[in-house]
Coordinates of C-alpha atoms and ligand atoms in Angstrom, one line a residue:
M226 CA 0.0 0.0 0.0
H227 CA 1.3 3.5 -0.8
F228 CA 0.9 6.4 1.6
D229 CA 1.8 10.1 1.3
A230 CA 3.6 9.8 4.6
L231 CA 4.7 7.0 7.0
V232 CA 5.4 7.9 10.6
I233 CA 7.4 5.5 12.8
G234 CA 6.3 5.6 16.4
A235 CA 3.1 6.5 18.3
G236 CA 4.4 8.5 21.2
F237 CA 4.1 12.2 21.7
A238 CA 5.9 12.8 18.4
G239 CA 4.2 10.3 16.2
L240 CA 0.7 11.2 17.4
Y241 CA 1.1 14.9 16.8
Q242 CA 2.8 14.3 13.4
L243 CA -0.1 12.2 12.3
H244 CA -2.6 14.9 13.4
C245 CA -0.6 17.6 11.5
L246 CA 0.0 15.7 8.3
R247 CA -3.4 14.2 8.0
D248 CA -5.7 16.9 9.4
R249 CA -3.8 20.0 8.5
L250 CA -2.2 19.0 5.2
G251 CA -4.8 16.4 4.2
L252 CA -2.3 13.7 3.5
R253 CA -2.8 9.9 3.6
V254 CA -0.8 8.9 6.6
R255 CA 0.0 5.6 8.4
V256 CA 1.7 5.3 11.7
L257 CA 3.7 2.1 12.4
E258 CA 4.2 1.4 16.1
A259 CA 6.2 -1.5 17.5
G260 CA 4.3 -1.5 20.8
G261 CA 0.9 -2.8 21.5
D262 CA -0.5 0.7 22.2
I263 CA 0.2 4.4 22.0
G264 CA 2.6 6.0 24.5
G265 CA 6.1 5.6 23.2
T266 CA 8.6 5.8 26.1
W267 CA 5.6 5.7 28.5
Y268 CA 4.4 2.5 27.0
W269 CA 7.7 0.7 27.7
N270 CA 9.0 2.4 30.9
R271 CA 6.8 0.9 33.6
Y272 CA 9.6 0.2 36.2
P273 CA 8.9 0.8 39.9
G274 CA 9.1 4.6 40.6
A275 CA 8.9 5.6 36.9
R276 CA 7.7 9.2 36.7
C277 CA 8.3 12.2 34.5
D278 CA 10.8 14.7 35.7
S279 CA 9.1 17.5 33.8
E280 CA 6.2 19.1 35.6
S281 CA 2.7 18.2 34.5
H282 CA 1.7 21.7 33.4
A283 CA 4.7 21.7 31.0
Y284 CA 4.8 18.1 30.0
R285 CA 2.0 18.3 27.5
Y286 CA 1.1 19.6 24.1
F287 CA 0.6 23.3 23.6
F288 CA -0.9 23.3 20.1
S289 CA -4.5 23.3 21.3
R290 CA -5.9 25.6 24.0
E291 CA -9.0 23.4 24.1
L292 CA -6.9 20.3 24.9
N293 CA -5.1 22.2 27.6
D294 CA -8.5 23.3 29.1
E295 CA -9.8 19.8 29.1
W296 CA -6.9 18.1 30.8
Q297 CA -6.3 18.1 34.6
S298 CA -3.2 16.6 36.0
S299 CA -3.4 15.1 39.4
E300 CA 0.3 15.4 40.6
R301 CA 3.2 17.8 40.1
Y302 CA 5.0 15.1 38.1
P303 CA 2.9 12.8 36.0
G304 CA 3.4 9.0 36.3
P305 CA 3.2 6.7 33.3
P306 CA -0.5 5.8 33.7
E307 CA -1.5 9.4 33.8
I308 CA 0.7 10.2 30.7
R309 CA -0.8 7.3 28.9
A310 CA -4.3 8.5 29.9
Y311 CA -3.5 11.9 28.5
L312 CA -2.2 10.5 25.2
N313 CA -5.3 8.4 25.0
H314 CA -7.4 11.5 25.5
V315 CA -5.5 13.2 22.7
A316 CA -5.8 10.1 20.4
A317 CA -9.6 10.0 21.0
K318 CA -10.1 13.8 20.6
F319 CA -8.3 13.8 17.2
D320 CA -9.4 10.4 16.1
L321 CA -5.9 9.2 15.7
R322 CA -6.1 5.4 16.3
R323 CA -7.7 4.6 13.0
D324 CA -4.4 5.4 11.2
I325 CA -2.0 3.6 13.6
R326 CA -0.9 0.0 13.1
F327 CA 0.3 -1.5 16.4
G328 CA 2.7 -4.4 16.8
A329 CA 4.4 -3.2 13.6
R330 CA 8.1 -2.9 14.3
V331 CA 9.8 -1.4 11.3
T332 CA 13.0 -3.3 10.4
A333 CA 13.9 -1.7 7.1
A334 CA 13.3 1.5 5.2
H335 CA 14.9 1.8 1.7
F336 CA 14.7 4.8 -0.6
E337 CA 14.0 4.0 -4.2
D338 CA 15.8 6.6 -6.4
A339 CA 13.8 5.9 -9.5
A340 CA 10.4 6.1 -7.9
N341 CA 11.3 8.7 -5.3
R342 CA 9.7 6.8 -2.5
W343 CA 10.5 5.0 0.7
R344 CA 9.8 1.2 0.9
I345 CA 9.2 0.1 4.4
E346 CA 9.2 -3.4 5.9
T347 CA 8.1 -4.5 9.3
E348 CA 9.3 -7.4 11.4
S349 CA 6.3 -9.5 10.4
G350 CA 7.1 -9.0 6.7
E351 CA 4.4 -6.4 6.1
K352 CA 5.5 -4.0 3.3
C353 CA 4.3 -0.5 2.3
S354 CA 5.7 2.6 0.7
A355 CA 5.5 6.4 1.2
T356 CA 6.7 9.6 -0.3
Y357 CA 7.8 11.0 3.1
L358 CA 9.2 9.1 6.0
V359 CA 9.1 10.6 9.5
T360 CA 10.9 8.9 12.3
A361 CA 9.2 9.6 15.7
V362 CA 11.1 6.8 17.5
G363 CA 12.2 8.7 20.6
C364 CA 15.7 9.4 21.7
L365 CA 15.8 6.9 24.6
S366 CA 14.0 3.8 23.3
A367 CA 16.8 1.3 22.5
A368 CA 17.6 -0.4 25.8
N369 CA 21.2 -0.9 26.7
V370 CA 21.9 -4.1 28.5
P371 CA 25.6 -4.2 29.2
A372 CA 27.4 -7.3 28.0
I373 CA 28.5 -8.6 31.4
E374 CA 29.9 -12.1 31.2
G375 CA 27.7 -14.8 32.7
L376 CA 24.3 -13.2 32.3
S377 CA 22.9 -16.2 30.4
D378 CA 23.9 -18.4 33.4
F379 CA 22.0 -16.3 36.0
G380 CA 19.5 -18.6 37.8
G381 CA 17.2 -15.7 38.8
K382 CA 15.3 -13.3 36.7
W383 CA 16.6 -10.1 35.1
Y384 CA 14.9 -7.0 33.7
H385 CA 15.8 -3.8 31.9
T386 CA 13.9 -0.9 33.3
G387 CA 13.0 0.3 29.7
E388 CA 11.4 -3.0 28.9
W389 CA 9.6 -3.6 32.1
P390 CA 6.9 -6.3 32.1
H391 CA 3.5 -4.7 31.8
E392 CA 2.0 -7.0 34.4
G393 CA 4.7 -5.8 36.9
V394 CA 7.2 -7.8 38.8
D395 CA 6.6 -9.1 42.3
L396 CA 9.8 -8.2 44.2
A397 CA 8.3 -9.0 47.6
G398 CA 10.8 -11.1 49.7
K399 CA 13.4 -11.1 46.8
R400 CA 17.0 -10.2 46.9
V401 CA 17.3 -7.6 44.2
G402 CA 20.5 -6.2 42.6
Q403 CA 20.1 -2.9 40.7
I404 CA 22.9 -1.9 38.3
G405 CA 22.8 1.8 37.4
T406 CA 22.3 5.1 39.3
G407 CA 21.2 7.4 36.5
S408 CA 17.8 9.1 36.5
T409 CA 16.0 5.8 36.2
G410 CA 18.0 4.0 38.9
I411 CA 17.5 6.9 41.3
Q412 CA 13.8 6.8 40.8
A413 CA 13.6 3.0 41.0
A414 CA 15.7 2.2 44.1
P415 CA 13.5 3.8 46.8
V416 CA 10.4 2.0 45.4
I417 CA 12.1 -1.4 45.0
A418 CA 13.5 -1.1 48.5
Q419 CA 10.0 -0.9 49.9
S420 CA 9.1 -4.4 48.7
A421 CA 12.3 -6.3 48.3
A422 CA 13.8 -8.3 51.1
H423 CA 17.1 -6.7 50.3
L424 CA 18.2 -4.2 47.6
T425 CA 21.9 -4.0 46.6
V426 CA 22.6 -0.9 44.4
F427 CA 25.7 -1.3 42.2
Q428 CA 27.0 2.2 41.6
R429 CA 29.7 2.8 38.9
T430 CA 29.3 6.6 38.8
A431 CA 28.0 8.6 41.8
N432 CA 25.3 11.1 40.8
Y433 CA 23.8 14.3 42.1
S434 CA 20.1 14.4 42.8
V435 CA 17.7 17.0 44.0
P436 CA 14.4 16.1 45.7
A437 CA 11.5 16.1 43.2
R438 CA 9.0 17.0 45.9
N439 CA 6.1 15.4 44.1
A440 CA 2.7 16.3 45.5
P441 CA -1.0 16.3 44.5
L442 CA -2.1 19.3 42.5
T443 CA -4.8 21.5 44.0
P444 CA -7.8 22.6 42.0
E445 CA -6.5 26.2 42.4
F446 CA -3.2 25.2 40.6
N447 CA -5.1 23.5 37.8
R448 CA -7.3 26.6 37.4
W449 CA -4.1 28.7 37.2
V450 CA -2.8 26.4 34.5
R451 CA -6.0 26.8 32.5
E452 CA -6.1 30.6 33.0
N453 CA -2.4 31.1 32.2
Y454 CA -2.1 28.9 29.2
D455 CA -0.6 31.7 27.0
E456 CA 2.0 32.7 29.6
I457 CA 3.0 29.1 30.3
R458 CA 3.3 28.3 26.6
E459 CA 5.3 31.4 26.0
T460 CA 7.7 30.6 28.8
T461 CA 8.3 27.1 27.4
R462 CA 9.1 28.7 24.0
Q463 CA 11.4 31.4 25.4
T464 CA 13.6 29.3 27.7
P465 CA 16.6 27.3 26.5
N466 CA 15.2 24.0 27.8
G467 CA 11.5 24.2 27.1
H468 CA 10.4 24.1 30.8
A469 CA 7.9 26.4 32.3
F470 CA 10.4 28.0 34.5
R471 CA 13.0 30.7 33.7
I472 CA 16.7 30.5 34.3
S473 CA 17.9 33.2 36.7
R474 CA 19.9 36.1 35.1
R475 CA 22.2 36.4 38.1
N476 CA 25.7 34.8 38.2
V477 CA 27.0 33.0 41.3
A478 CA 29.5 35.8 41.9
D479 CA 26.7 38.4 42.0
V480 CA 25.6 37.3 45.5
T481 CA 27.4 36.8 48.8
P482 CA 28.2 33.2 50.0
E483 CA 25.3 33.6 52.5
E484 CA 22.8 34.7 49.9
R485 CA 24.0 31.8 47.7
Q486 CA 23.5 29.3 50.4
A487 CA 20.0 30.6 51.0
I488 CA 19.2 30.4 47.3
Y489 CA 20.4 26.8 47.1
E490 CA 18.4 25.9 50.2
A491 CA 15.3 27.4 48.9
A492 CA 15.8 25.6 45.6
W493 CA 16.4 22.4 47.4
E494 CA 13.1 22.9 49.3
T495 CA 11.2 23.7 46.1
G496 CA 12.7 20.7 44.4
G497 CA 12.9 19.6 40.8
L498 CA 14.9 20.5 37.8
Q499 CA 14.6 24.2 38.7
F500 CA 17.6 23.7 41.0
R501 CA 19.9 24.3 38.0
A502 CA 18.0 27.5 37.1
T503 CA 19.2 29.2 40.3
F504 CA 22.2 30.9 38.5
R505 CA 22.8 31.5 34.8
D506 CA 26.4 30.5 34.9
L507 CA 26.2 27.1 36.5
L508 CA 26.8 25.3 33.2
I509 CA 29.5 27.6 31.8
D510 CA 31.7 28.5 34.7
K511 CA 33.4 25.7 36.7
A512 CA 33.9 27.8 39.8
A513 CA 30.2 28.7 39.8
N514 CA 29.3 25.1 39.3
D515 CA 31.5 24.0 42.2
T516 CA 29.3 25.9 44.6
A517 CA 26.2 24.0 43.5
A518 CA 28.2 20.7 43.5
D519 CA 29.5 21.3 47.0
F520 CA 26.0 22.2 48.3
L521 CA 24.6 19.0 46.8
K522 CA 27.4 16.8 48.1
A523 CA 27.0 18.2 51.6
R524 CA 23.3 17.3 51.4
I525 CA 24.2 13.7 50.6
R526 CA 26.6 13.5 53.5
A527 CA 24.0 15.0 55.8
I528 CA 21.2 12.6 54.8
V529 CA 23.1 9.3 54.6
K530 CA 24.0 8.0 58.1
D531 CA 26.7 5.4 57.3
P532 CA 29.8 7.4 56.6
A533 CA 31.4 5.0 54.1
T534 CA 28.1 4.8 52.1
A535 CA 27.7 8.6 52.3
E536 CA 31.3 9.0 51.0
A537 CA 30.8 6.7 48.1
L538 CA 27.5 8.4 47.1
A539 CA 29.0 11.9 47.4
D540 CA 32.2 11.0 45.5
I541 CA 30.9 12.6 42.3
N542 CA 33.5 13.3 39.6
H543 CA 31.6 15.4 37.1
P544 CA 30.3 19.0 37.5
Y545 CA 26.7 19.3 38.5
S546 CA 24.2 18.9 35.5
T547 CA 26.9 18.0 33.0
K548 CA 25.2 14.6 32.9
R549 CA 21.4 14.7 32.9
P550 CA 20.6 15.7 36.5
P551 CA 18.2 13.3 38.2
I552 CA 15.5 14.3 40.7
D553 CA 14.3 11.9 43.3
T554 CA 11.9 10.9 46.0
D555 CA 13.9 9.7 49.0
Y556 CA 16.8 8.3 47.0
F557 CA 19.6 9.1 49.5
E558 CA 17.3 8.3 52.4
T559 CA 16.8 4.8 51.0
F560 CA 20.4 4.0 52.0
N561 CA 19.5 4.4 55.6
R562 CA 17.1 1.4 55.4
P563 CA 18.4 -1.8 56.9
N564 CA 17.5 -3.7 53.8
V565 CA 19.6 -1.6 51.4
S566 CA 23.3 -1.6 50.6
L567 CA 25.6 0.1 48.1
V568 CA 28.4 -1.5 46.2
D569 CA 30.9 1.0 44.9
L570 CA 32.0 -0.5 41.6
R571 CA 35.0 1.8 41.5
A572 CA 36.4 0.0 44.5
E573 CA 35.2 -3.4 43.6
P574 CA 34.2 -3.8 39.9
I575 CA 31.8 -6.4 38.6
E576 CA 33.8 -9.5 37.4
R577 CA 30.9 -11.5 36.2
I578 CA 27.3 -12.6 36.7
T579 CA 27.1 -16.1 38.2
P580 CA 24.2 -18.5 38.4
K581 CA 23.6 -17.2 42.0
G582 CA 24.2 -13.5 41.6
I583 CA 26.9 -10.9 40.8
R584 CA 30.6 -11.5 41.6
T585 CA 32.7 -8.4 42.2
S586 CA 36.5 -8.3 42.6
N587 CA 35.8 -8.8 46.4
R588 CA 32.8 -11.1 46.8
E589 CA 29.8 -12.8 45.4
I590 CA 26.4 -11.2 46.1
E591 CA 23.5 -13.6 45.9
L592 CA 20.5 -12.3 44.1
D593 CA 17.0 -13.5 43.0
V594 CA 16.5 -10.5 40.6
I595 CA 18.8 -8.2 38.6
V596 CA 17.4 -4.9 37.5
F597 CA 19.4 -3.2 34.7
A598 CA 18.8 0.5 35.1
T599 CA 21.6 0.9 32.6
G600 CA 20.1 3.3 30.2
F601 CA 19.9 3.4 26.4
D602 CA 21.8 3.5 23.2
A603 CA 20.6 7.1 23.0
M604 CA 19.5 9.2 20.1
T605 CA 21.2 7.2 17.2
G606 CA 20.3 3.8 18.6
P607 CA 16.6 3.8 17.8
L608 CA 17.4 4.9 14.2
L609 CA 20.3 2.5 13.6
K610 CA 18.3 -0.5 14.9
M611 CA 16.5 -0.2 11.6
D612 CA 18.1 -0.8 8.2
I613 CA 17.6 2.6 6.8
R614 CA 19.1 3.2 3.3
G615 CA 19.1 6.4 1.3
R616 CA 20.2 7.2 -2.2
A617 CA 22.1 4.4 -4.1
G618 CA 21.4 2.1 -1.2
R619 CA 23.7 4.0 1.2
A620 CA 23.1 2.7 4.7
L621 CA 22.5 5.1 7.6
R622 CA 24.8 2.9 9.6
D623 CA 27.7 3.7 7.2
A624 CA 26.8 7.3 6.9
W625 CA 27.0 7.7 10.7
K626 CA 30.0 5.4 11.3
A627 CA 32.0 8.3 12.7
G628 CA 28.9 9.8 14.5
P629 CA 25.6 11.2 13.4
E630 CA 25.7 13.8 10.6
T631 CA 22.5 15.8 10.3
Y632 CA 21.3 19.2 9.3
L633 CA 19.4 20.7 12.3
G634 CA 18.8 17.1 13.6
L635 CA 16.0 17.1 11.0
Q636 CA 17.5 15.6 7.9
V637 CA 20.5 13.6 6.7
P638 CA 22.4 14.1 3.4
D639 CA 21.5 11.4 0.8
F640 CA 18.3 10.5 2.6
P641 CA 15.7 12.5 0.8
N642 CA 12.3 13.1 2.3
L643 CA 13.4 11.4 5.5
F644 CA 12.7 13.6 8.6
T645 CA 13.9 12.7 12.1
V646 CA 11.9 14.2 14.9
T647 CA 14.2 15.1 17.8
G648 CA 17.1 13.6 15.9
P649 CA 20.7 13.9 16.9
G650 CA 21.9 17.5 16.5
S651 CA 18.7 18.9 17.8
P652 CA 18.0 20.1 21.4
S653 CA 15.8 17.1 22.1
V654 CA 17.1 15.4 25.3
L655 CA 18.4 18.7 26.8
T656 CA 14.8 20.0 26.9
N657 CA 11.3 19.2 28.1
M658 CA 10.6 16.8 25.3
P659 CA 7.1 17.7 24.2
V660 CA 8.0 21.3 23.5
A661 CA 11.0 20.2 21.3
I662 CA 8.7 17.6 19.6
E663 CA 6.0 20.2 18.8
Q664 CA 8.6 22.5 17.3
H665 CA 10.0 19.7 15.1
V666 CA 6.6 18.3 14.0
E667 CA 5.4 21.8 13.1
W668 CA 8.5 22.6 11.1
I669 CA 8.3 19.2 9.3
T670 CA 4.6 19.8 8.5
D671 CA 5.3 23.3 7.1
C672 CA 8.2 21.9 5.1
I673 CA 6.1 19.2 3.5
G674 CA 3.4 21.7 2.9
H675 CA 5.9 23.9 1.1
L676 CA 7.1 21.0 -1.0
R677 CA 3.6 20.1 -2.1
S678 CA 2.5 23.7 -2.8
H679 CA 5.6 24.3 -4.9
G680 CA 5.6 20.9 -6.8
I681 CA 8.9 19.9 -5.3
E682 CA 9.3 16.1 -5.1
T683 CA 12.3 15.7 -2.8
I684 CA 14.2 17.6 -0.1
E685 CA 17.4 16.6 1.5
A686 CA 20.1 18.2 3.6
S687 CA 23.1 19.3 1.6
P688 CA 26.4 17.8 2.8
E689 CA 27.9 21.3 3.3
A690 CA 25.0 22.4 5.5
A691 CA 25.2 19.1 7.6
R692 CA 28.9 19.6 8.1
A693 CA 28.4 23.2 9.1
W694 CA 25.7 22.3 11.5
G695 CA 27.8 19.5 13.0
A696 CA 30.6 22.0 13.6
H697 CA 28.1 24.3 15.3
V698 CA 26.7 21.5 17.5
D699 CA 30.3 20.9 18.7
E700 CA 30.8 24.6 19.2
A701 CA 27.7 24.9 21.3
A702 CA 28.7 21.9 23.5
N703 CA 32.2 23.2 23.9
A704 CA 30.9 26.5 25.2
T705 CA 29.4 24.5 28.2
L706 CA 30.9 22.4 31.0
M707 CA 29.3 19.3 29.4
T708 CA 32.7 18.6 27.9
H709 CA 33.8 17.8 31.5
A710 CA 31.6 14.7 31.5
K711 CA 32.8 12.9 28.4
H712 CA 31.6 9.6 29.9
S713 CA 28.0 10.5 29.6
W714 CA 25.4 9.1 27.2
Y715 CA 25.2 12.6 25.6
Y716 CA 28.6 11.5 24.1
G717 CA 27.5 7.9 23.4
A718 CA 30.1 6.8 26.0
N719 CA 27.8 4.3 27.6
V720 CA 27.7 2.0 24.6
P721 CA 31.0 0.2 23.8
G722 CA 32.3 1.1 20.3
K723 CA 29.9 4.0 19.8
P724 CA 31.6 7.1 18.3
R725 CA 32.2 9.7 21.0
V726 CA 30.3 12.7 19.6
F727 CA 28.2 15.1 21.6
M728 CA 24.8 14.4 20.1
P729 CA 22.2 16.9 21.3
Y730 CA 22.4 20.6 20.4
A731 CA 23.3 22.6 23.5
G732 CA 22.6 26.1 22.1
G733 CA 19.2 26.3 23.6
L734 CA 15.7 25.5 22.2
Q735 CA 14.6 29.1 21.8
R736 CA 17.6 29.9 19.7
Y737 CA 17.3 26.7 17.8
R738 CA 13.7 27.4 17.0
K739 CA 14.7 30.8 15.6
I740 CA 17.5 29.2 13.4
C741 CA 15.0 26.7 12.0
E742 CA 12.4 29.4 11.3
D743 CA 15.0 31.6 9.6
I744 CA 16.2 28.8 7.4
A745 CA 12.7 28.0 6.3
A746 CA 12.0 31.7 5.7
R747 CA 15.1 31.9 3.4
G748 CA 13.6 29.2 1.2
Y749 CA 15.0 26.2 3.2
E750 CA 18.6 27.3 3.0
G751 CA 21.0 24.5 3.1
F752 CA 18.5 21.9 1.9
V753 CA 18.6 20.6 -1.7
M754 CA 15.3 20.4 -3.5
D755 CA 14.8 17.9 -6.3
R756 CA 18.5 17.2 -6.3
G757 CA 19.8 20.5 -7.2
R758 CA 16.8 22.0 -9.1
T759 CA 16.6 24.6 -6.4
A760 CA 19.9 26.1 -5.5
T761 CA 21.3 25.5 -2.1
V762 CA 23.6 27.9 -0.2
A763 CA 26.9 26.7 1.2
L764 CA 27.0 27.2 5.0
T765 CA 29.7 27.3 7.6
A766 CA 29.3 27.1 11.4
G767 CA 29.7 30.8 11.4
D768 CA 26.4 31.2 9.7
F769 CA 24.7 30.1 13.0
A770 CA 26.8 32.7 14.9
G771 CA 25.0 34.6 17.5
A772 CA 24.0 31.1 18.5
A773 CA 26.8 30.8 21.0
A774 CA 25.8 28.4 23.6
S775 CA 23.1 29.2 26.0
P776 CA 23.4 26.0 28.0
S777 CA 20.3 24.1 28.7
P778 CA 20.8 20.6 30.0
G779 CA 17.6 19.1 31.1
V780 CA 15.2 16.3 30.5
Ligands
LIG1039 P1 21.7 6.5 32.3 O1 21.6 7.9 32.7 O2 22.5 6.1 31.1 O3 22.3 5.7 33.5 C1 22.7 4.4 33.4 C2 23.4 3.9 34.7 O4 23.8 2.6 34.5 C3 24.6 4.8 35.0 O5 24.7 4.9 36.4 C4 25.7 3.9 34.4 O6 27.0 4.1 35.0 C5 25.2 2.5 34.8 N1 25.8 1.5 34.0 C6 25.7 1.4 32.6 N2 26.4 0.3 32.2 C7 26.9 -0.2 33.3 C8 27.8 -1.3 33.6 N3 28.2 -2.1 32.6 N4 28.2 -1.6 34.8 C9 27.8 -0.8 35.8 N5 27.0 0.3 35.7 C10 26.6 0.5 34.4 O7 20.3 5.7 32.0 P2 18.9 6.1 32.7 O8 19.0 6.3 34.1 O9 17.9 5.1 32.2 O10 18.5 7.5 32.1 C11 18.7 7.8 30.7 C12 17.9 9.0 30.4 O11 16.5 8.8 30.4 C13 18.1 10.1 31.5 O12 19.3 10.7 31.4 C14 16.9 11.0 31.1 O13 17.2 11.8 30.0 C15 15.9 9.9 30.7 N6 15.0 9.6 31.9 C16 14.0 10.5 32.1 C17 13.2 10.3 33.2 C18 12.1 11.2 33.4 O14 12.0 12.3 33.0 N7 11.2 10.8 34.1 C19 13.4 9.2 34.0 C20 14.4 8.3 33.8 C21 15.2 8.6 32.7 P3 28.0 5.2 34.4 O15 27.4 6.6 34.7 O16 29.2 4.9 35.0 O17 28.0 4.9 32.9

């Protein structure tokens, strides 16, 4: 069957892309979704303690005031069931389900030069084609289970948090080992500890965390959200990270040490990702960052009673927020429970998994369940899992051998009419995702609308523009302290053999939006239409100047 557009994925991105292409442009669209229902990341991530770190009033679509008015969140941070309920509401309101095929995992997408179309194949052998192909596969959807020797011999059960069984896992009375202390592990450990007989947390890298301070939302707050839709929406569009809070304009050095302490204490009490918004220079000045890092380490030492455990948890070797900063509910407090212990893998690395548990260089720890909170093959992983081939059969895997090459994170040279929502090279994971998603989906919709109204058959990024953009993505990252955490998944460092390239765009979502708008207004500068029929302009990183980094690490 042939469609105007195929969209891969039915999470926040795929649902809105379907609505835009079908209902605004009038295209024939099909969404192919690997999961059994809508939800994307929230369909798969059902691990204990899973919850969004963005606040409910910002973690939503902003394209429809009516939709905003209809939806009431129950808590400051939405949990997966509430997010799925929200997306179900969206799907029902815009009648989206009829164009979504579930259980359809795309394995291959090949561009046919002669016919100017994409041929798509799913795992079950279903085939279809489309003029435009939009990937809405998420940035964190390819689970990373580290290749630790012996896993296949393990006599207990093991799970990755990103592929958690939908029926749940009964951990009552079990000896659980959790590997990983990123945002996921920090959310999961306190909840696992409540039911497990014993929880052993295996920590390779110590991490900062700020209390989330989740709480039920009052009717007054929900009324405020309805009545201040324009202002909230505007804030998410004007801030570098797409959240509904603004980053302070003051620098750390603008205040006295006492004032600074009071600011950090107040932010700690408020809780959430806003902690990093306390000063504007936290992500660009190491000395400024040290003040936040010292404050947070002191908190860990004050909370955790066992001095050795406290020291291992506070021994953090990267500046605050240079890896994605977690927020938590009782994470550090959990280590005061008698049924929880920490294994510091820097002191005693894992040697192998045994039939009975995990053996470190010092001892064997017996376990019934291993929880891998070990993250994802981020950003490129979900795309490279599929066999995507562009012009002349060129494989995306080959094109990206040395790291992802994109123009604006939206298109790849030699892959015509392929659009990557929140692709590498875009702000994506450094932002509150739905806001970045809306911006991409609307840009792609406008672009396809432009092609159709001008009788243009193909659009693709020019190699020069992609190179210039790549240089600018590097430049933006280098202007921040994020280069101090080269072992983060932002650099692909968590997956052995993956090229070490800083993948998201750290120049700020508001600035990025402006760049994308300007490029479209200049006739899609840097893109090649119908293979050269429309002239392209050669770009250099300097063309994005003025876009010097405005650091924005976030969700
Ligand atoms: P992550 O940040 O990549 O953390 C993975 C953890 O596993 C790290 O502590 C890592 O240690 C450890 N690890 C990986 N391989 C290991 C190995 N072989 N041996 C020992 N430890 C190993 O993954 P994540 O926590 O799933 O979070 C990924 C991203 O998802 C977050 O950064 C965030 O963007 C998103 N997320 C969002 C939310 C939310 O908004 N609600 C919640 C959870 C996650 P090293 O640091 O040493 O590599």
